[in-house]
mmCIF file of C-alpha atoms in Angstrom:
data_model
loop_
_atom_site.group_PDB
_atom_site.id
_atom_site.type_symbol
_atom_site.label_atom_id
_atom_site.label_comp_id
_atom_site.label_asym_id
_atom_site.label_seq_id
_atom_site.Cartn_x
_atom_site.Cartn_y
_atom_site.Cartn_z
ATOM 1 C CA MET L 1148 -17.483 8.134 1.273
ATOM 2 C CA GLU L 1149 -16.026 11.410 -0.020
ATOM 3 C CA HIS L 1150 -12.938 11.555 -2.183
ATOM 4 C CA VAL L 1151 -9.953 13.562 -0.939
ATOM 5 C CA LEU L 1152 -8.264 13.251 -4.340
ATOM 6 C CA SER L 1153 -9.632 12.886 -7.871
ATOM 7 C CA ILE L 1154 -7.232 12.409 -10.787
ATOM 8 C CA ASN L 1155 -8.765 13.003 -14.198
ATOM 9 C CA ASN L 1156 -7.005 11.762 -17.353
ATOM 10 C CA ILE L 1157 -3.517 12.821 -16.255
ATOM 11 C CA THR L 1158 -0.742 12.430 -18.833
ATOM 12 C CA LYS L 1159 2.940 13.331 -18.477
ATOM 13 C CA ASN L 1160 5.317 13.202 -21.434
ATOM 14 C CA TYR L 1161 9.086 13.679 -21.393
ATOM 15 C CA GLY L 1162 9.748 14.105 -25.091
ATOM 16 C CA ARG L 1163 8.887 10.777 -26.696
ATOM 17 C CA ILE L 1164 8.639 9.029 -23.337
ATOM 18 C CA THR L 1165 5.224 8.845 -21.689
ATOM 19 C CA ALA L 1166 5.734 8.529 -17.929
ATOM 20 C CA VAL L 1167 2.012 8.652 -17.096
ATOM 21 C CA SER L 1168 -0.704 7.942 -19.633
ATOM 22 C CA ASN L 1169 -4.325 9.123 -19.347
ATOM 23 C CA MET L 1170 -4.691 8.144 -15.692
ATOM 24 C CA SER L 1171 -7.917 8.587 -13.717
ATOM 25 C CA LEU L 1172 -8.136 7.609 -10.072
ATOM 26 C CA ASP L 1173 -10.091 8.477 -6.910
ATOM 27 C CA VAL L 1174 -8.806 8.213 -3.323
ATOM 28 C CA SER L 1175 -11.404 8.022 -0.559
ATOM 29 C CA GLU L 1176 -11.163 9.902 2.703
ATOM 30 C CA GLY L 1177 -9.707 7.840 5.558
ATOM 31 C CA SER L 1178 -8.203 5.167 3.303
ATOM 32 C CA VAL L 1179 -4.624 3.932 3.190
ATOM 33 C CA PHE L 1180 -4.094 3.864 -0.571
ATOM 34 C CA GLY L 1181 -1.134 1.961 -2.016
ATOM 35 C CA ILE L 1182 0.211 2.686 -5.495
ATOM 36 C CA LEU L 1183 2.048 -0.376 -6.793
ATOM 37 C CA GLY L 1184 4.151 -0.937 -9.869
ATOM 38 C CA PRO L 1185 7.547 -2.053 -11.159
ATOM 39 C CA ASN L 1186 10.416 0.429 -11.442
ATOM 40 C CA GLY L 1187 9.605 2.947 -14.157
ATOM 41 C CA SER L 1188 5.857 2.387 -13.922
ATOM 42 C CA GLY L 1189 5.109 6.038 -13.117
ATOM 43 C CA LYS L 1190 4.585 5.905 -9.336
ATOM 44 C CA THR L 1191 6.907 8.755 -8.366
ATOM 45 C CA THR L 1192 5.847 10.858 -11.359
ATOM 46 C CA THR L 1193 2.215 10.491 -10.306
ATOM 47 C CA LEU L 1194 3.019 11.586 -6.751
ATOM 48 C CA GLY L 1195 5.072 14.502 -8.083
ATOM 49 C CA ILE L 1196 2.115 15.681 -10.161
ATOM 50 C CA ILE L 1197 -0.440 15.547 -7.337
ATOM 51 C CA LEU L 1198 2.035 17.377 -5.072
ATOM 52 C CA ASP L 1199 2.509 20.179 -7.647
ATOM 53 C CA VAL L 1200 6.191 19.347 -8.055
ATOM 54 C CA ILE L 1201 5.705 18.190 -11.668
ATOM 55 C CA ASN L 1202 3.384 19.815 -14.193
ATOM 56 C CA PRO L 1203 1.226 17.349 -16.134
ATOM 57 C CA THR L 1204 1.219 17.478 -19.937
ATOM 58 C CA ASP L 1205 -2.535 16.994 -19.929
ATOM 59 C CA GLY L 1206 -5.385 16.276 -17.519
ATOM 60 C CA THR L 1207 -6.339 17.634 -14.116
ATOM 61 C CA PHE L 1208 -6.449 16.620 -10.468
ATOM 62 C CA ASN L 1209 -8.422 17.978 -7.566
ATOM 63 C CA TRP L 1210 -7.798 17.878 -3.824
ATOM 64 C CA PHE L 1211 -10.671 18.351 -1.377
ATOM 65 C CA ARG L 1212 -13.022 19.462 -4.158
ATOM 66 C CA ASN L 1213 -13.020 23.271 -4.353
ATOM 67 C CA PHE L 1214 -10.004 24.236 -2.258
ATOM 68 C CA THR L 1215 -7.287 26.362 -3.850
ATOM 69 C CA ARG L 1216 -3.793 24.969 -4.352
ATOM 70 C CA LYS L 1217 -2.434 27.064 -1.468
ATOM 71 C CA GLU L 1218 -5.068 25.622 0.854
ATOM 72 C CA ASN L 1219 -4.269 22.146 -0.480
ATOM 73 C CA ARG L 1220 -0.592 22.399 0.432
ATOM 74 C CA GLN L 1221 -1.490 23.300 4.003
ATOM 75 C CA LYS L 1222 -3.524 20.105 4.319
ATOM 76 C CA ILE L 1223 -1.007 17.700 2.767
ATOM 77 C CA GLY L 1224 2.163 16.294 4.316
ATOM 78 C CA SER L 1225 4.604 14.482 2.058
ATOM 79 C CA THR L 1226 7.937 12.729 1.712
ATOM 80 C CA LEU L 1227 9.001 12.513 -1.932
ATOM 81 C CA GLU L 1228 12.026 10.388 -2.829
ATOM 82 C CA THR L 1229 15.068 10.612 -0.481
ATOM 83 C CA PRO L 1230 14.546 12.846 2.585
ATOM 84 C CA ALA L 1231 17.306 15.439 3.161
ATOM 85 C CA PHE L 1232 18.335 16.690 6.596
ATOM 86 C CA TYR L 1233 21.415 18.338 8.089
ATOM 87 C CA PRO L 1234 23.629 15.514 9.433
ATOM 88 C CA TYR L 1235 25.298 17.543 12.215
ATOM 89 C CA LEU L 1236 22.037 18.915 13.610
ATOM 90 C CA THR L 1237 19.789 17.037 15.991
ATOM 91 C CA GLY L 1238 16.383 15.656 15.084
ATOM 92 C CA VAL L 1239 14.576 18.498 16.819
ATOM 93 C CA GLN L 1240 16.843 21.132 15.232
ATOM 94 C CA ASN L 1241 16.128 19.730 11.788
ATOM 95 C CA LEU L 1242 12.393 19.841 12.467
ATOM 96 C CA LYS L 1243 12.656 23.473 13.598
ATOM 97 C CA ILE L 1244 14.212 24.328 10.222
ATOM 98 C CA ILE L 1245 11.364 22.519 8.436
ATOM 99 C CA ALA L 1246 8.854 24.423 10.592
ATOM 100 C CA ASP L 1247 10.532 27.727 9.663
ATOM 101 C CA ILE L 1248 10.357 26.846 5.960
ATOM 102 C CA LYS L 1249 6.666 25.978 6.294
ATOM 103 C CA ARG L 1250 6.075 29.106 8.415
ATOM 104 C CA ILE L 1251 4.524 27.221 11.289
ATOM 105 C CA ASN L 1252 5.377 27.384 14.994
ATOM 106 C CA TYR L 1253 7.269 24.754 16.974
ATOM 107 C CA ASP L 1254 4.321 23.673 19.129
ATOM 108 C CA ASN L 1255 3.806 20.395 17.258
ATOM 109 C CA ILE L 1256 7.433 19.203 17.209
ATOM 110 C CA ASP L 1257 7.397 17.149 20.420
ATOM 111 C CA LYS L 1258 4.067 15.596 19.480
ATOM 112 C CA VAL L 1259 5.175 14.392 16.038
ATOM 113 C CA LEU L 1260 8.428 13.041 17.471
ATOM 114 C CA LYS L 1261 6.370 10.991 19.919
ATOM 115 C CA ASP L 1262 4.051 9.896 17.109
ATOM 116 C CA VAL L 1263 6.960 8.377 15.165
ATOM 117 C CA GLY L 1264 8.804 7.029 18.224
ATOM 118 C CA LEU L 1265 11.765 9.423 18.118
ATOM 119 C CA TYR L 1266 11.099 11.606 21.139
ATOM 120 C CA GLU L 1267 13.797 9.907 23.250
ATOM 121 C CA ARG L 1268 16.328 10.489 20.458
ATOM 122 C CA LYS L 1269 15.288 14.024 19.551
ATOM 123 C CA ASP L 1270 18.556 15.569 20.796
ATOM 124 C CA TYR L 1271 20.809 13.111 18.968
ATOM 125 C CA LYS L 1272 22.494 14.237 15.762
ATOM 126 C CA TYR L 1273 20.865 13.090 12.552
ATOM 127 C CA LYS L 1274 24.068 11.372 11.387
ATOM 128 C CA THR L 1275 23.763 8.921 14.322
ATOM 129 C CA TYR L 1276 20.269 7.790 13.274
ATOM 130 C CA SER L 1277 19.673 4.413 11.676
ATOM 131 C CA LEU L 1278 17.982 4.293 8.255
ATOM 132 C CA GLY L 1279 14.671 3.490 9.927
ATOM 133 C CA MET L 1280 15.026 6.456 12.288
ATOM 134 C CA LYS L 1281 15.884 8.764 9.389
ATOM 135 C CA GLN L 1282 12.764 7.646 7.561
ATOM 136 C CA ARG L 1283 10.668 8.180 10.682
ATOM 137 C CA LEU L 1284 12.079 11.709 11.029
ATOM 138 C CA ALA L 1285 10.999 12.353 7.433
ATOM 139 C CA VAL L 1286 7.485 11.240 8.331
ATOM 140 C CA ALA L 1287 7.614 13.480 11.417
ATOM 141 C CA SER L 1288 8.538 16.458 9.239
ATOM 142 C CA ALA L 1289 5.522 15.761 7.020
ATOM 143 C CA LEU L 1290 3.265 15.605 10.102
ATOM 144 C CA LEU L 1291 4.346 19.001 11.430
ATOM 145 C CA CYS L 1292 1.450 20.898 9.847
ATOM 146 C CA ASP L 1293 -1.072 18.314 11.133
ATOM 147 C CA PRO L 1294 -2.170 17.434 7.572
ATOM 148 C CA LYS L 1295 -5.364 15.694 6.545
ATOM 149 C CA VAL L 1296 -3.459 13.624 3.966
ATOM 150 C CA MET L 1297 -0.003 12.029 4.041
ATOM 151 C CA VAL L 1298 1.732 11.242 0.736
ATOM 152 C CA LEU L 1299 4.691 8.873 1.142
ATOM 153 C CA ASP L 1300 7.025 7.785 -1.653
ATOM 154 C CA GLU L 1301 8.600 4.361 -0.964
ATOM 155 C CA PRO L 1302 8.607 4.898 2.838
ATOM 156 C CA THR L 1303 10.324 1.546 3.528
ATOM 157 C CA ASN L 1304 12.870 1.708 0.704
ATOM 158 C CA GLY L 1305 16.270 0.341 1.764
ATOM 159 C CA LEU L 1306 15.184 -0.551 5.295
ATOM 160 C CA ASP L 1307 15.922 -3.800 7.113
ATOM 161 C CA PRO L 1308 13.017 -5.903 8.439
ATOM 162 C CA GLN L 1309 13.004 -4.072 11.779
ATOM 163 C CA GLY L 1310 12.934 -0.675 10.051
ATOM 164 C CA ILE L 1311 10.124 -1.837 7.757
ATOM 165 C CA ALA L 1312 8.097 -3.017 10.749
ATOM 166 C CA GLU L 1313 8.642 0.340 12.499
ATOM 167 C CA ILE L 1314 7.435 2.355 9.514
ATOM 168 C CA ARG L 1315 4.481 -0.006 9.095
ATOM 169 C CA GLU L 1316 3.359 0.724 12.658
ATOM 170 C CA VAL L 1317 3.832 4.480 12.142
ATOM 171 C CA ILE L 1318 1.595 4.370 9.047
ATOM 172 C CA LYS L 1319 -1.048 2.361 10.918
ATOM 173 C CA ASP L 1320 -0.996 4.874 13.790
ATOM 174 C CA ILE L 1321 -1.345 7.798 11.368
ATOM 175 C CA SER L 1322 -4.352 6.122 9.750
ATOM 176 C CA LYS L 1323 -5.995 5.413 13.122
ATOM 177 C CA LYS L 1324 -5.937 9.153 13.807
ATOM 178 C CA GLY L 1325 -8.227 9.751 10.848
ATOM 179 C CA LYS L 1326 -5.675 10.817 8.252
ATOM 180 C CA THR L 1327 -5.727 9.583 4.679
ATOM 181 C CA VAL L 1328 -2.436 7.990 3.567
ATOM 182 C CA ILE L 1329 -1.286 7.632 -0.044
ATOM 183 C CA LEU L 1330 1.911 5.662 -0.501
ATOM 184 C CA ALA L 1331 3.916 4.351 -3.417
ATOM 185 C CA SER L 1332 5.690 1.056 -2.863
ATOM 186 C CA HIS L 1333 7.042 -2.018 -4.589
ATOM 187 C CA LEU L 1334 6.871 -4.134 -1.405
ATOM 188 C CA LEU L 1335 3.672 -6.054 -1.952
ATOM 189 C CA ASP L 1336 3.608 -7.704 1.455
ATOM 190 C CA GLU L 1337 3.811 -4.333 3.207
ATOM 191 C CA VAL L 1338 0.984 -2.912 1.105
ATOM 192 C CA GLN L 1339 -1.166 -5.918 1.963
ATOM 193 C CA LYS L 1340 -0.467 -5.385 5.678
ATOM 194 C CA VAL L 1341 -1.167 -1.641 5.892
ATOM 195 C CA CYS L 1342 -3.342 -0.567 2.936
ATOM 196 C CA THR L 1343 -7.112 -0.630 2.542
ATOM 197 C CA ASP L 1344 -7.043 0.097 -1.208
ATOM 198 C CA PHE L 1345 -4.477 -0.227 -3.974
ATOM 199 C CA ALA L 1346 -3.828 0.597 -7.607
ATOM 200 C CA VAL L 1347 -1.385 -1.018 -10.021
ATOM 201 C CA LEU L 1348 0.579 0.997 -12.585
ATOM 202 C CA ASN L 1349 2.584 -0.396 -15.484
ATOM 203 C CA PHE L 1350 4.370 1.623 -18.158
ATOM 204 C CA GLY L 1351 2.591 4.735 -16.899
ATOM 205 C CA ARG L 1352 -0.894 3.250 -17.236
ATOM 206 C CA LEU L 1353 -3.372 2.464 -14.489
ATOM 207 C CA ILE L 1354 -4.239 -1.188 -15.043
ATOM 208 C CA TYR L 1355 -6.120 -2.015 -11.834
ATOM 209 C CA SER L 1356 -7.599 -0.483 -8.687
ATOM 210 C CA GLY L 1357 -9.559 -2.110 -5.883
ATOM 211 C CA LYS L 1358 -9.783 -3.109 -2.233
ATOM 212 C CA VAL L 1359 -6.969 -5.077 -0.621
ATOM 213 C CA ASP L 1360 -9.446 -7.237 1.326
ATOM 214 C CA GLU L 1361 -11.137 -8.309 -1.892
ATOM 215 C CA VAL L 1362 -7.958 -9.973 -3.168
ATOM 216 C CA SER L 1363 -8.227 -12.944 -0.818
ATOM 217 C CA GLN L 1364 -12.000 -13.158 -1.375
ATOM 218 C CA GLU L 1365 -11.913 -13.458 -5.172
ATOM 219 C CA GLN L 1366 -11.355 -17.203 -5.081
ATOM 220 C CA GLN L 1367 -11.131 -19.763 -2.304
ATOM 221 C CA ILE L 1368 -8.188 -22.085 -2.715
ATOM 222 C CA VAL L 1369 -8.392 -25.130 -0.450
ATOM 223 C CA GLU L 1370 -5.810 -27.759 0.509
ATOM 224 C CA VAL L 1371 -7.473 -31.107 1.158
ATOM 225 C CA SER L 1372 -6.071 -34.535 1.932
ATOM 226 C CA SER L 1373 -7.285 -38.014 2.865
ATOM 227 C CA GLN L 1374 -5.812 -41.408 3.601
ATOM 228 C CA ASN L 1375 -7.147 -42.551 0.224
ATOM 229 C CA LEU L 1376 -5.993 -39.903 -2.254
ATOM 230 C CA THR L 1377 -7.282 -41.838 -5.254
ATOM 231 C CA GLU L 1378 -10.870 -41.842 -3.976
ATOM 232 C CA LEU L 1379 -10.503 -38.223 -2.875
ATOM 233 C CA GLU L 1380 -9.417 -37.152 -6.354
ATOM 234 C CA LYS L 1381 -12.296 -39.053 -7.966
ATOM 235 C CA ALA L 1382 -14.767 -37.292 -5.675
ATOM 236 C CA ILE L 1383 -13.273 -33.847 -6.296
ATOM 237 C CA ASN L 1384 -13.262 -34.470 -10.044
ATOM 238 C CA LYS L 1385 -17.056 -34.950 -9.841
ATOM 239 C CA PHE L 1386 -17.586 -31.901 -7.592
ATOM 240 C CA SER L 1387 -19.581 -29.444 -9.719
ATOM 241 C CA LEU L 1388 -18.770 -26.349 -7.623
ATOM 242 C CA LYS L 1389 -15.020 -26.427 -8.233
ATOM 243 C CA LYS L 1390 -13.252 -24.209 -10.746
ATOM 244 C CA SER L 1391 -10.143 -26.383 -10.997
ATOM 245 C CA TYR L 1392 -7.942 -28.703 -8.960
ATOM 246 C CA ASP L 1393 -4.349 -29.914 -8.950
ATOM 247 C CA ASN L 1394 -2.235 -32.537 -7.167
ATOM 248 C CA GLU L 1395 0.505 -31.328 -4.835
ATOM 249 C CA LYS L 1396 2.465 -34.127 -3.137
ATOM 250 C CA ASP L 1397 0.095 -35.657 -0.556
ATOM 251 C CA LYS L 1398 -2.612 -32.993 -1.013
ATOM 252 C CA ILE L 1399 -5.093 -31.863 -3.626
ATOM 253 C CA ILE L 1400 -5.416 -28.114 -4.227
ATOM 254 C CA VAL L 1401 -8.975 -27.139 -5.115
ATOM 255 C CA THR L 1402 -9.967 -23.725 -6.511
ATOM 256 C CA LEU L 1403 -13.636 -23.112 -5.822
ATOM 257 C CA ASP L 1404 -16.067 -21.049 -7.855
ATOM 258 C CA ARG L 1405 -16.326 -17.450 -6.656
ATOM 259 C CA ASN L 1406 -19.608 -17.866 -4.753
ATOM 260 C CA MET L 1407 -18.763 -21.229 -3.191
ATOM 261 C CA SER L 1408 -17.204 -21.822 0.223
ATOM 262 C CA VAL L 1409 -15.043 -24.458 1.861
ATOM 263 C CA THR L 1410 -18.171 -25.524 3.786
ATOM 264 C CA ASP L 1411 -19.769 -26.637 0.505
ATOM 265 C CA LEU L 1412 -16.709 -28.723 -0.339
ATOM 266 C CA ASN L 1413 -16.498 -30.292 3.115
ATOM 267 C CA LYS L 1414 -20.202 -31.185 3.115
ATOM 268 C CA TYR L 1415 -19.886 -32.795 -0.314
ATOM 269 C CA LEU L 1416 -16.889 -34.912 0.740
ATOM 270 C CA VAL L 1417 -18.633 -36.104 3.910
ATOM 271 C CA GLU L 1418 -21.726 -37.074 1.879
ATOM 272 C CA SER L 1419 -19.421 -38.905 -0.564
ATOM 273 C CA GLY L 1420 -17.986 -41.007 2.281
ATOM 274 C CA ILE L 1421 -14.530 -39.368 2.155
ATOM 275 C CA ILE L 1422 -12.740 -39.058 5.518
ATOM 276 C CA VAL L 1423 -10.759 -35.820 5.318
ATOM 277 C CA THR L 1424 -7.477 -35.666 7.266
ATOM 278 C CA HIS L 1425 -6.452 -32.170 6.167
ATOM 279 C CA LEU L 1426 -8.567 -29.162 5.108
ATOM 280 C CA VAL L 1427 -6.995 -25.684 4.979
ATOM 281 C CA VAL L 1428 -8.040 -22.523 3.141
ATOM 282 C CA ARG L 1429 -5.239 -20.681 1.412
ATOM 283 C CA LYS L 1430 -5.536 -16.886 1.295
ATOM 284 C CA ARG L 1431 -4.639 -15.399 -2.037
ATOM 285 C CA SER L 1432 -1.713 -13.005 -1.645
ATOM 286 C CA LEU L 1433 -1.435 -9.541 -3.131
ATOM 287 C CA GLU L 1434 1.715 -10.730 -4.869
ATOM 288 C CA GLN L 1435 -0.249 -13.367 -6.797
ATOM 289 C CA LYS L 1436 -2.887 -10.805 -7.749
ATOM 290 C CA PHE L 1437 -0.213 -8.285 -8.756
ATOM 291 C CA LEU L 1438 1.553 -10.763 -11.029
ATOM 292 C CA ASP L 1439 -1.732 -11.838 -12.582
ATOM 293 C CA ILE L 1440 -2.628 -8.196 -13.298
ATOM 294 C CA LEU L 1441 0.751 -7.517 -14.927
ATOM 295 C CA ASN L 1442 0.511 -10.670 -17.065
ATOM 296 C CA GLU L 1443 -3.001 -9.772 -18.207
ATOM 297 C CA SER L 1444 -1.905 -6.251 -19.178
ATOM 298 C CA GLU L 1445 0.879 -7.418 -21.496
#
């Protein structure tokens, strides 16, 4: 799969403060790529650099291989930090101003308003919009030039659960239409629900990148219970394919070796004469992985 973005050893210093340190990263075409990190980790600075808003101190980045920066800008839609619109103008009037600034015609305005679910409210003044609607209008403005890539900085920041769900669906719809999405977020659950790939930043350093789906596949954690917990624990203690186990109230939590499955555990217990009353696989969350990565980097 081709890369739409390659970052090569990017560094950004503000005096003695290093906001981004020697970062290298590739984003594949068609992916939804989440950039995670605590406040001050360098997420917004990284987005500012790849959008040509901030000049790096060192390093390079490349969009679409050999395209010039002017051509790049025409293929990238973005919302960086807090979107700004005129409160006393309607949604469609604000988008016409954005279109004029970008020197594009108005033909796409109705389409992008439909894409983000604002077409029925297009003639309402911006000041009457909810926070979720305002964020969706920002996404609509970034879609005006029909970009190949969308870059979104904290798209669900400050939204209530309904607003978060609305933006999540907008991002999914954008991805289904073949666009690559790069988003910075600190909401781990949302990244797990919408992203295909993710990277973790901490103190300006890239400390991890990988596939979201691989997080839950790294280890199988199984809840198992039986009417005779003592015999169950003895059997699990002898099970050679486990990595570890722990007691949790009326259950035993078993972490299996990477290449082992819950089927192997179940077969072993049956052969050991253990009648299982409860057997559930726990999926590892992105939050657990994120915290593990941060702890390992310290």
